[in-house]
Amino acid sequence: AEPETKLWRAQRPPGTAARQVMLTDNDFPYWFEPGMEHFVLWCSKGVLTCEEIEMWCRRVEKEHACETVWWCNPPERKSIPEVEHVHIVTSPKAG
């Protein structure tokens, strides 16, 4: 993890196809309550599975001591429809 840029990359096993998964800050975040953060999880090839997305959410939760929620916009609402991506939003843990 590179906390200064909040950019994480998945490591792929040697000899596998060049599929990259990357978590970045959303350059154009939606408006949320103060303390919430908006990330985008990008995938260079194929579709992100729920298991993959949940794994990234757990990673963010651990790193930021927060709770997460995620969603995938329908095709007509995607800013870059040709690249698979989902939104992950964090909020501080309650309590």
Tab-separated table of N, CA, C and O in Angstrom:
chain	number	residue	atom	x	y	z
A	1	ALA	N	0.838	-1.182	0.000
A	1	ALA	CA	0.000	0.000	0.000
A	1	ALA	C	0.878	1.239	0.000
A	1	ALA	O	1.923	1.261	0.610
A	2	GLU	N	0.393	2.230	-0.693
A	2	GLU	CA	1.065	3.506	-0.717
A	2	GLU	C	0.109	4.531	-0.116
A	2	GLU	O	-0.656	5.162	-0.812
A	3	PRO	N	0.118	4.698	1.230
A	3	PRO	CA	-0.885	5.534	1.886
A	3	PRO	C	-0.925	6.977	1.390
A	3	PRO	O	-1.955	7.598	1.393
A	4	GLU	N	0.217	7.526	0.932
A	4	GLU	CA	0.217	8.909	0.479
A	4	GLU	C	-0.704	9.098	-0.721
A	4	GLU	O	-1.338	10.115	-0.871
A	5	THR	N	-0.746	8.124	-1.621
A	5	THR	CA	-1.554	8.233	-2.825
A	5	THR	C	-2.822	7.398	-2.759
A	5	THR	O	-3.670	7.504	-3.627
A	6	LYS	N	-2.914	6.551	-1.761
A	6	LYS	CA	-4.055	5.653	-1.619
A	6	LYS	C	-4.248	4.828	-2.885
A	6	LYS	O	-5.340	4.719	-3.420
A	7	LEU	N	-3.160	4.268	-3.384
A	7	LEU	CA	-3.183	3.460	-4.598
A	7	LEU	C	-2.675	2.079	-4.242
A	7	LEU	O	-1.579	1.933	-3.725
A	8	TRP	N	-3.470	1.072	-4.505
A	8	TRP	CA	-3.094	-0.306	-4.220
A	8	TRP	C	-3.216	-1.106	-5.488
A	8	TRP	O	-4.154	-0.931	-6.256
A	9	ARG	N	-2.271	-2.026	-5.681
A	9	ARG	CA	-2.323	-2.923	-6.829
A	9	ARG	C	-2.305	-4.356	-6.339
A	9	ARG	O	-1.577	-4.684	-5.418
A	10	ALA	N	-3.057	-5.183	-7.020
A	10	ALA	CA	-3.038	-6.609	-6.713
A	10	ALA	C	-1.796	-7.221	-7.345
A	10	ALA	O	-1.402	-6.843	-8.440
A	11	GLN	N	-1.192	-8.154	-6.658
A	11	GLN	CA	-0.066	-8.896	-7.210
A	11	GLN	C	-0.626	-10.115	-7.928
A	11	GLN	O	-1.456	-10.821	-7.387
A	12	ARG	N	-0.142	-10.355	-9.143
A	12	ARG	CA	-0.619	-11.537	-9.863
A	12	ARG	C	0.460	-12.601	-9.855
A	12	ARG	O	1.647	-12.282	-9.894
A	13	PRO	N	0.064	-13.843	-9.826
A	13	PRO	CA	1.038	-14.937	-9.837
A	13	PRO	C	1.836	-14.933	-11.134
A	13	PRO	O	1.299	-14.594	-12.191
A	14	PRO	N	3.124	-15.294	-11.077
A	14	PRO	CA	3.935	-15.347	-12.300
A	14	PRO	C	3.307	-16.282	-13.326
A	14	PRO	O	2.748	-17.318	-12.995
A	15	GLY	N	3.388	-15.897	-14.589
A	15	GLY	CA	2.884	-16.735	-15.674
A	15	GLY	C	1.401	-16.604	-15.945
A	15	GLY	O	0.873	-17.282	-16.807
A	16	THR	N	0.693	-15.734	-15.225
A	16	THR	CA	-0.741	-15.565	-15.471
A	16	THR	C	-0.950	-14.428	-16.456
A	16	THR	O	-0.066	-13.626	-16.718
A	17	ALA	N	-2.131	-14.367	-17.021
A	17	ALA	CA	-2.465	-13.303	-17.974
A	17	ALA	C	-2.320	-11.943	-17.303
A	17	ALA	O	-2.477	-11.819	-16.093
A	18	ALA	N	-2.049	-10.944	-18.092
A	18	ALA	CA	-1.811	-9.596	-17.570
A	18	ALA	C	-3.122	-8.918	-17.186
A	18	ALA	O	-3.583	-7.999	-17.840
A	19	ARG	N	-3.725	-9.376	-16.117
A	19	ARG	CA	-4.942	-8.762	-15.580
A	19	ARG	C	-4.525	-7.951	-14.366
A	19	ARG	O	-3.896	-8.477	-13.454
A	20	GLN	N	-4.850	-6.678	-14.362
A	20	GLN	CA	-4.487	-5.835	-13.240
A	20	GLN	C	-5.737	-5.343	-12.535
A	20	GLN	O	-6.731	-5.002	-13.188
A	21	VAL	N	-5.678	-5.323	-11.210
A	21	VAL	CA	-6.743	-4.773	-10.390
A	21	VAL	C	-6.108	-3.672	-9.559
A	21	VAL	O	-5.052	-3.875	-8.956
A	22	MET	N	-6.735	-2.493	-9.543
A	22	MET	CA	-6.148	-1.347	-8.875
A	22	MET	C	-7.217	-0.546	-8.140
A	22	MET	O	-8.303	-0.332	-8.670
A	23	LEU	N	-6.893	-0.138	-6.927
A	23	LEU	CA	-7.787	0.707	-6.135
A	23	LEU	C	-7.209	2.112	-6.115
A	23	LEU	O	-6.036	2.294	-5.779
A	24	THR	N	-8.031	3.104	-6.470
A	24	THR	CA	-7.581	4.494	-6.482
A	24	THR	C	-8.619	5.383	-5.811
A	24	THR	O	-9.787	5.005	-5.689
A	25	ASP	N	-8.182	6.561	-5.400
A	25	ASP	CA	-9.143	7.580	-4.993
A	25	ASP	C	-9.999	7.909	-6.209
A	25	ASP	O	-9.506	7.877	-7.337
A	26	ASN	N	-11.259	8.233	-5.984
A	26	ASN	CA	-12.098	8.680	-7.091
A	26	ASN	C	-11.708	10.126	-7.409
A	26	ASN	O	-11.770	10.991	-6.544
A	27	ASP	N	-11.286	10.376	-8.645
A	27	ASP	CA	-10.902	11.729	-9.051
A	27	ASP	C	-12.088	12.685	-9.039
A	27	ASP	O	-11.901	13.902	-8.960
A	28	PHE	N	-13.291	12.152	-9.146
A	28	PHE	CA	-14.504	12.968	-9.146
A	28	PHE	C	-15.496	12.369	-8.143
A	28	PHE	O	-16.534	11.833	-8.521
A	29	PRO	N	-15.153	12.466	-6.836
A	29	PRO	CA	-15.982	11.793	-5.823
A	29	PRO	C	-17.387	12.382	-5.730
A	29	PRO	O	-17.595	13.570	-5.968
A	30	TYR	N	-18.330	11.508	-5.398
A	30	TYR	CA	-19.686	11.951	-5.127
A	30	TYR	C	-19.658	12.685	-3.790
A	30	TYR	O	-18.728	12.544	-3.011
A	31	TRP	N	-20.687	13.473	-3.521
A	31	TRP	CA	-20.754	14.191	-2.250
A	31	TRP	C	-21.241	13.230	-1.176
A	31	TRP	O	-22.256	12.557	-1.324
A	32	PHE	N	-20.469	13.167	-0.092
A	32	PHE	CA	-20.833	12.352	1.067
A	32	PHE	C	-20.598	13.170	2.323
A	32	PHE	O	-19.983	14.238	2.272
A	33	GLU	N	-21.050	12.642	3.431
A	33	GLU	CA	-20.823	13.289	4.720
A	33	GLU	C	-19.328	13.429	4.983
A	33	GLU	O	-18.532	12.618	4.501
A	34	PRO	N	-18.931	14.443	5.779
A	34	PRO	CA	-17.511	14.582	6.140
A	34	PRO	C	-16.985	13.297	6.782
A	34	PRO	O	-17.698	12.614	7.515
A	35	GLY	N	-15.744	12.944	6.463
A	35	GLY	CA	-15.121	11.739	7.015
A	35	GLY	C	-15.258	10.519	6.122
A	35	GLY	O	-14.600	9.509	6.348
A	36	MET	N	-16.117	10.599	5.121
A	36	MET	CA	-16.281	9.477	4.187
A	36	MET	C	-15.305	9.642	3.035
A	36	MET	O	-14.951	10.765	2.662
A	37	GLU	N	-14.833	8.519	2.475
A	37	GLU	CA	-13.925	8.542	1.344
A	37	GLU	C	-14.504	7.712	0.206
A	37	GLU	O	-15.183	6.722	0.443
A	38	HIS	N	-14.190	8.111	-1.027
A	38	HIS	CA	-14.745	7.464	-2.215
A	38	HIS	C	-13.597	6.930	-3.069
A	38	HIS	O	-12.776	7.691	-3.568
A	39	PHE	N	-13.548	5.606	-3.235
A	39	PHE	CA	-12.528	4.940	-4.027
A	39	PHE	C	-13.165	4.290	-5.250
A	39	PHE	O	-14.373	4.060	-5.288
A	40	VAL	N	-12.323	3.966	-6.230
A	40	VAL	CA	-12.767	3.186	-7.384
A	40	VAL	C	-11.833	1.994	-7.513
A	40	VAL	O	-10.615	2.135	-7.449
A	41	LEU	N	-12.408	0.807	-7.664
A	41	LEU	CA	-11.655	-0.424	-7.887
A	41	LEU	C	-11.759	-0.748	-9.371
A	41	LEU	O	-12.850	-0.969	-9.897
A	42	TRP	N	-10.599	-0.721	-10.058
A	42	TRP	CA	-10.525	-0.908	-11.505
A	42	TRP	C	-10.002	-2.302	-11.832
A	42	TRP	O	-9.163	-2.825	-11.113
A	43	CYS	N	-10.459	-2.851	-12.941
A	43	CYS	CA	-9.988	-4.153	-13.406
A	43	CYS	C	-9.716	-4.053	-14.908
A	43	CYS	O	-10.598	-3.650	-15.672
A	44	SER	N	-8.492	-4.416	-15.304
A	44	SER	CA	-8.094	-4.250	-16.704
A	44	SER	C	-8.716	-5.279	-17.646
A	44	SER	O	-8.880	-5.001	-18.828
A	45	LYS	N	-9.044	-6.460	-17.145
A	45	LYS	CA	-9.632	-7.510	-17.988
A	45	LYS	C	-10.693	-8.267	-17.213
A	45	LYS	O	-10.524	-8.555	-16.041
A	46	GLY	N	-11.752	-8.616	-17.882
A	46	GLY	CA	-12.777	-9.451	-17.265
A	46	GLY	C	-13.651	-8.682	-16.289
A	46	GLY	O	-13.686	-7.457	-16.288
A	47	VAL	N	-14.332	-9.446	-15.477
A	47	VAL	CA	-15.292	-8.904	-14.525
A	47	VAL	C	-14.780	-9.140	-13.112
A	47	VAL	O	-14.219	-10.187	-12.812
A	48	LEU	N	-14.989	-8.171	-12.244
A	48	LEU	CA	-14.659	-8.337	-10.832
A	48	LEU	C	-15.744	-9.190	-10.179
A	48	LEU	O	-16.934	-8.924	-10.348
A	49	THR	N	-15.346	-10.203	-9.453
A	49	THR	CA	-16.321	-11.037	-8.739
A	49	THR	C	-16.655	-10.390	-7.397
A	49	THR	O	-15.885	-9.568	-6.885
A	50	CYS	N	-17.786	-10.782	-6.833
A	50	CYS	CA	-18.150	-10.282	-5.503
A	50	CYS	C	-17.073	-10.635	-4.486
A	50	CYS	O	-16.752	-9.823	-3.611
A	51	GLU	N	-16.485	-11.821	-4.610
A	51	GLU	CA	-15.438	-12.243	-3.680
A	51	GLU	C	-14.216	-11.336	-3.777
A	51	GLU	O	-13.640	-10.956	-2.754
A	52	GLU	N	-13.824	-10.973	-4.995
A	52	GLU	CA	-12.687	-10.060	-5.166
A	52	GLU	C	-12.982	-8.689	-4.561
A	52	GLU	O	-12.144	-8.111	-3.862
A	53	ILE	N	-14.164	-8.185	-4.836
A	53	ILE	CA	-14.542	-6.860	-4.329
A	53	ILE	C	-14.565	-6.867	-2.810
A	53	ILE	O	-14.041	-5.954	-2.159
A	54	GLU	N	-15.162	-7.902	-2.229
A	54	GLU	CA	-15.222	-8.002	-0.766
A	54	GLU	C	-13.825	-8.102	-0.160
A	54	GLU	O	-13.558	-7.536	0.900
A	55	MET	N	-12.892	-8.804	-0.839
A	55	MET	CA	-11.520	-8.895	-0.358
A	55	MET	C	-10.883	-7.510	-0.309
A	55	MET	O	-10.219	-7.149	0.660
A	56	TRP	N	-11.103	-6.704	-1.346
A	56	TRP	CA	-10.564	-5.341	-1.370
A	56	TRP	C	-11.224	-4.488	-0.290
A	56	TRP	O	-10.556	-3.673	0.347
A	57	CYS	N	-12.522	-4.672	-0.074
A	57	CYS	CA	-13.210	-3.919	0.989
A	57	CYS	C	-12.604	-4.243	2.343
A	57	CYS	O	-12.358	-3.337	3.157
A	58	ARG	N	-12.357	-5.533	2.617
A	58	ARG	CA	-11.735	-5.911	3.900
A	58	ARG	C	-10.356	-5.270	4.043
A	58	ARG	O	-9.972	-4.825	5.115
A	59	ARG	N	-9.614	-5.207	2.952
A	59	ARG	CA	-8.282	-4.586	2.974
A	59	ARG	C	-8.385	-3.096	3.322
A	59	ARG	O	-7.624	-2.578	4.131
A	60	VAL	N	-9.335	-2.409	2.702
A	60	VAL	CA	-9.545	-0.984	2.985
A	60	VAL	C	-9.988	-0.802	4.427
A	60	VAL	O	-9.505	0.090	5.133
A	61	GLU	N	-10.913	-1.649	4.894
A	61	GLU	CA	-11.405	-1.551	6.266
A	61	GLU	C	-10.268	-1.709	7.275
A	61	GLU	O	-10.198	-0.975	8.263
A	62	LYS	N	-9.387	-2.648	7.020
A	62	LYS	CA	-8.258	-2.870	7.920
A	62	LYS	C	-7.308	-1.675	7.916
A	62	LYS	O	-6.870	-1.211	8.960
A	63	GLU	N	-7.001	-1.172	6.736
A	63	GLU	CA	-6.056	-0.057	6.575
A	63	GLU	C	-6.594	1.248	7.160
A	63	GLU	O	-5.856	2.032	7.723
A	64	HIS	N	-7.908	1.481	7.008
A	64	HIS	CA	-8.494	2.764	7.390
A	64	HIS	C	-9.356	2.704	8.656
A	64	HIS	O	-9.926	3.733	9.030
A	65	ALA	N	-9.462	1.536	9.284
A	65	ALA	CA	-10.328	1.376	10.470
A	65	ALA	C	-11.710	1.978	10.180
A	65	ALA	O	-12.165	2.903	10.841
A	66	CYS	N	-12.351	1.438	9.144
A	66	CYS	CA	-13.625	1.989	8.689
A	66	CYS	C	-14.569	0.869	8.288
A	66	CYS	O	-14.230	-0.307	8.357
A	67	GLU	N	-15.753	1.270	7.871
A	67	GLU	CA	-16.720	0.361	7.268
A	67	GLU	C	-16.825	0.732	5.794
A	67	GLU	O	-16.566	1.877	5.417
A	68	THR	N	-17.196	-0.227	4.955
A	68	THR	CA	-17.294	0.046	3.523
A	68	THR	C	-18.644	-0.376	2.965
A	68	THR	O	-19.331	-1.233	3.524
A	69	VAL	N	-18.975	0.235	1.850
A	69	VAL	CA	-20.105	-0.180	1.029
A	69	VAL	C	-19.627	-0.042	-0.415
A	69	VAL	O	-18.795	0.812	-0.719
A	70	TRP	N	-20.108	-0.939	-1.283
A	70	TRP	CA	-19.682	-0.874	-2.680
A	70	TRP	C	-20.862	-1.088	-3.599
A	70	TRP	O	-21.888	-1.635	-3.209
A	71	TRP	N	-20.695	-0.606	-4.841
A	71	TRP	CA	-21.701	-0.825	-5.878
A	71	TRP	C	-21.053	-0.667	-7.246
A	71	TRP	O	-19.989	-0.083	-7.389
A	72	CYS	N	-21.742	-1.194	-8.226
A	72	CYS	CA	-21.326	-1.080	-9.624
A	72	CYS	C	-22.448	-0.351	-10.353
A	72	CYS	O	-23.608	-0.782	-10.282
A	73	ASN	N	-22.117	0.738	-11.006
A	73	ASN	CA	-23.129	1.480	-11.757
A	73	ASN	C	-23.591	0.671	-12.973
A	73	ASN	O	-22.802	-0.089	-13.542
A	74	PRO	N	-24.850	0.859	-13.402
A	74	PRO	CA	-25.298	0.211	-14.635
A	74	PRO	C	-24.508	0.778	-15.819
A	74	PRO	O	-23.978	1.898	-15.740
A	75	PRO	N	-24.411	0.030	-16.909
A	75	PRO	CA	-23.580	0.460	-18.051
A	75	PRO	C	-23.836	1.895	-18.514
A	75	PRO	O	-22.899	2.622	-18.816
A	76	GLU	N	-25.088	2.307	-18.553
A	76	GLU	CA	-25.391	3.656	-19.046
A	76	GLU	C	-24.944	4.761	-18.090
A	76	GLU	O	-24.895	5.932	-18.461
A	77	ARG	N	-24.581	4.401	-16.849
A	77	ARG	CA	-24.129	5.392	-15.858
A	77	ARG	C	-22.624	5.336	-15.612
A	77	ARG	O	-22.108	6.097	-14.807
A	78	LYS	N	-21.920	4.424	-16.282
A	78	LYS	CA	-20.476	4.291	-16.072
A	78	LYS	C	-19.724	5.392	-16.812
A	78	LYS	O	-19.984	5.647	-17.985
A	79	SER	N	-18.761	5.993	-16.121
A	79	SER	CA	-17.957	7.042	-16.738
A	79	SER	C	-17.040	6.476	-17.819
A	79	SER	O	-16.789	7.124	-18.831
A	80	ILE	N	-16.540	5.256	-17.603
A	80	ILE	CA	-15.687	4.578	-18.587
A	80	ILE	C	-16.237	3.159	-18.736
A	80	ILE	O	-15.755	2.220	-18.105
A	81	PRO	N	-17.266	2.983	-19.570
A	81	PRO	CA	-17.947	1.694	-19.642
A	81	PRO	C	-17.082	0.539	-20.144
A	81	PRO	O	-17.346	-0.616	-19.829
A	82	GLU	N	-16.023	0.840	-20.889
A	82	GLU	CA	-15.194	-0.239	-21.421
A	82	GLU	C	-14.197	-0.801	-20.410
A	82	GLU	O	-13.541	-1.807	-20.684
A	83	VAL	N	-14.093	-0.193	-19.233
A	83	VAL	CA	-13.190	-0.696	-18.192
A	83	VAL	C	-14.021	-1.057	-16.966
A	83	VAL	O	-14.726	-0.204	-16.409
A	84	GLU	N	-13.940	-2.316	-16.545
A	84	GLU	CA	-14.678	-2.790	-15.377
A	84	GLU	C	-14.237	-2.002	-14.141
A	84	GLU	O	-13.040	-1.852	-13.872
A	85	HIS	N	-15.198	-1.463	-13.395
A	85	HIS	CA	-14.870	-0.770	-12.152
A	85	HIS	C	-16.085	-0.723	-11.229
A	85	HIS	O	-17.227	-0.775	-11.681
A	86	VAL	N	-15.793	-0.651	-9.937
A	86	VAL	CA	-16.833	-0.523	-8.915
A	86	VAL	C	-16.437	0.594	-7.962
A	86	VAL	O	-15.262	0.943	-7.832
A	87	HIS	N	-17.422	1.157	-7.303
A	87	HIS	CA	-17.200	2.223	-6.323
A	87	HIS	C	-17.179	1.614	-4.933
A	87	HIS	O	-17.990	0.746	-4.619
A	88	ILE	N	-16.244	2.080	-4.118
A	88	ILE	CA	-16.168	1.689	-2.716
A	88	ILE	C	-16.135	2.966	-1.893
A	88	ILE	O	-15.310	3.847	-2.133
A	89	VAL	N	-17.055	3.077	-0.950
A	89	VAL	CA	-17.122	4.252	-0.084
A	89	VAL	C	-16.888	3.794	1.348
A	89	VAL	O	-17.412	2.774	1.785
A	90	THR	N	-16.080	4.581	2.061
A	90	THR	CA	-15.783	4.265	3.452
A	90	THR	C	-16.456	5.278	4.370
A	90	THR	O	-16.708	6.415	3.992
A	91	SER	N	-16.724	4.822	5.580
A	91	SER	CA	-17.158	5.731	6.651
A	91	SER	C	-16.483	5.246	7.927
A	91	SER	O	-16.215	4.055	8.092
A	92	PRO	N	-16.197	6.188	8.839
A	92	PRO	CA	-15.567	5.793	10.094
A	92	PRO	C	-16.430	4.767	10.831
A	92	PRO	O	-17.665	4.817	10.741
A	93	LYS	N	-15.770	3.835	11.530
A	93	LYS	CA	-16.520	2.832	12.291
A	93	LYS	C	-17.334	3.511	13.388
A	93	LYS	O	-16.855	4.414	14.053
A	94	ALA	N	-18.565	3.061	13.527
A	94	ALA	CA	-19.428	3.605	14.588
A	94	ALA	C	-18.972	3.059	15.933
A	94	ALA	O	-18.497	1.928	16.041
A	95	GLY	N	-19.125	3.880	16.938
A	95	GLY	CA	-18.847	3.387	18.270
A	95	GLY	C	-17.600	3.905	18.797
A	95	GLY	O	-17.027	3.841	19.752
